[in-house]
Each structure stands twice: as C-alpha cells, then as structure tokens.
Amino acid sequence: NQSDIDKKMAAEKAVELIKDGMKVGLGSGSTVFWAVKKLGEEVQKGLEVQAVPSSVETQKWAEKEGIPLFTLKQGEMLDVTLDGADEIDKSFNIIKGGGGAHLREKIIAASSNTLIIIAEKRKQVQVLGKFPVPVEIVPFEAASTLHRIASSGCRPELRKNNEDLFVTDNGNYIADCFYDSIYYPDLLHEKLKSLVGVVETGLFVGMADKIILADGGGVHTYTP
Ligand code: DER
C-alpha cells in the first residue's frame, strides 16, 4: 500500500548515505524495517558496516539480514543513525517512542555523529502534541510517578499490551502523556526529566541532522 511504498522510499534514500566502513545506529519501527532490509541487501553485496540495534526487534531484523552487530566502547561514536518518528514539527523537534523503544533509540542517537530521521510526510506537523509523548518510567510505585507527570500538565496513561502493562526492552513501563500543543518541547523535556521515577522522554529536541520525508509524490530531504 502507499504507506509502505513511502516508508520504503524514505528508508532506501537514507541507506544511500551509508558508506563502506561506517558504524551505524539502527532505530526501531516499520520505516526502519525497510532501512534494515535495504542495508542487508547492500551488506550481502559487500558493503562493510557494523551496527548497533535500538531494540530486540531491530536486532532480530539485523541478524536475519546478516548485518554485523557490535557494542560501542566508551567514547566511541557511531557515524550515522537511521530512525523513524511519530511527529516532526517545523523546527525538526520530534516525538518518538510509538514503538516503545525511545530510551535505547535516544542512547544510540546521542552516541551518533549524525541522526537521520526517515518518515512519511504525514508525520510532519505545525506543532507537536497531537501524538502523546511516550515517557519511560520505572515500575516501582509507578502510580506516584504518574501523579508527578500529571502535574506537568498532561493526562498520563500507562501503555498496555493487550490486558497486561507494556514492558520495554529495559523492563520499564511507558506512560503515554497527552498534552495539548507543545510549543516549547525543550522545556517540557527538561521538566519531565527532572521528575523522580522518569527514565527518558520521547521528545528528541534539536537532535535530528537530516529529515527524509516521502509521500506519494516523491522523497524530500530537509536539513535543519
Ligand atoms: O517508536 C519509535 O520511536 C519509532 O521510530 C516510531 O517513532 C516510528 O515508527 P514507524 O516508522 O513505524 O511509524
């Protein structure tokens, strides 16, 4: 369907930027799925890369494609990371975490010299906030942490996985936090991070170096 075509187009455009010998961060989600697939094809044709996956799901995809995986040493940086987005505003601030992987995704993005975001054009919005902000919290006394998060002016909802609570790859919970428009994502991120019990937010502020968006009409690359 058109959505998959668009995701695939954006993903494959990004993979063109991966050169021999690069250390690559792999994000998570259905757009990154196409990037891993394309990167795997290139590896099978001889491209030499090493990758760090941002979720167990991405790790499995990468292993299936024969992409060599590794762990960064202290101080070692990735050359480039490819990752998706749930919402992108005009200043290229991003909400991520729809798939529950934003803690590992942010660790990888922070350890990468370049962060390339790949997405369907429909993810671009004027102002963030239609999509709830995923916030990873520790399970211990989660209700008290939710109360502290609510005080930041949102309605926090513990993410479910069918009947059970969703548990991240790190053994934590996710609170999906419903705000109205988020005009100052940097301030909101700092406020949330200051709350005890909060591990990481899905607000990626000023982190993207390149945005590749696809819609039926083609692929557009934006540099903040
Ligand atoms: O959960 C995540 O952060 C994903 O990258 C998400 O933001 C994008 O997922 P999608 O490519 O399946 O829309």
CSV table of C-alpha atoms in Angstrom, one decimal, residues 6 9-10 85 88 92 117-124 211-215 218-222:
chain,number,residue,atom,x,y,z
A,6,ASP,CA,6.5,5.9,1.1
A,9,MET,CA,11.3,5.2,-0.4
A,10,ALA,CA,12.4,7.3,2.6
A,85,ALA,CA,9.5,9.4,14.1
A,88,ILE,CA,8.0,16.1,13.5
A,92,PHE,CA,12.6,19.4,13.4
A,117,ILE,CA,15.1,10.7,10.5
A,118,ILE,CA,13.1,8.8,7.9
A,119,ALA,CA,9.3,9.0,7.8
A,120,GLU,CA,6.2,9.5,5.7
A,121,LYS,CA,5.5,13.2,5.1
A,122,ARG,CA,2.3,12.9,7.1
A,123,LYS,CA,4.3,12.8,10.3
A,124,GLN,CA,5.2,16.5,9.8
A,211,ILE,CA,15.0,14.5,7.8
A,212,ILE,CA,14.0,12.4,4.8
A,213,LEU,CA,10.2,12.5,4.2
A,214,ALA,CA,8.3,10.6,1.5
A,215,ASP,CA,4.8,11.0,0.2
A,218,GLY,CA,8.5,11.5,-4.0
A,219,VAL,CA,11.2,11.9,-1.4
A,220,HIS,CA,12.3,15.2,0.1
A,221,THR,CA,15.4,15.7,2.3
A,222,TYR,CA,15.5,18.6,4.8
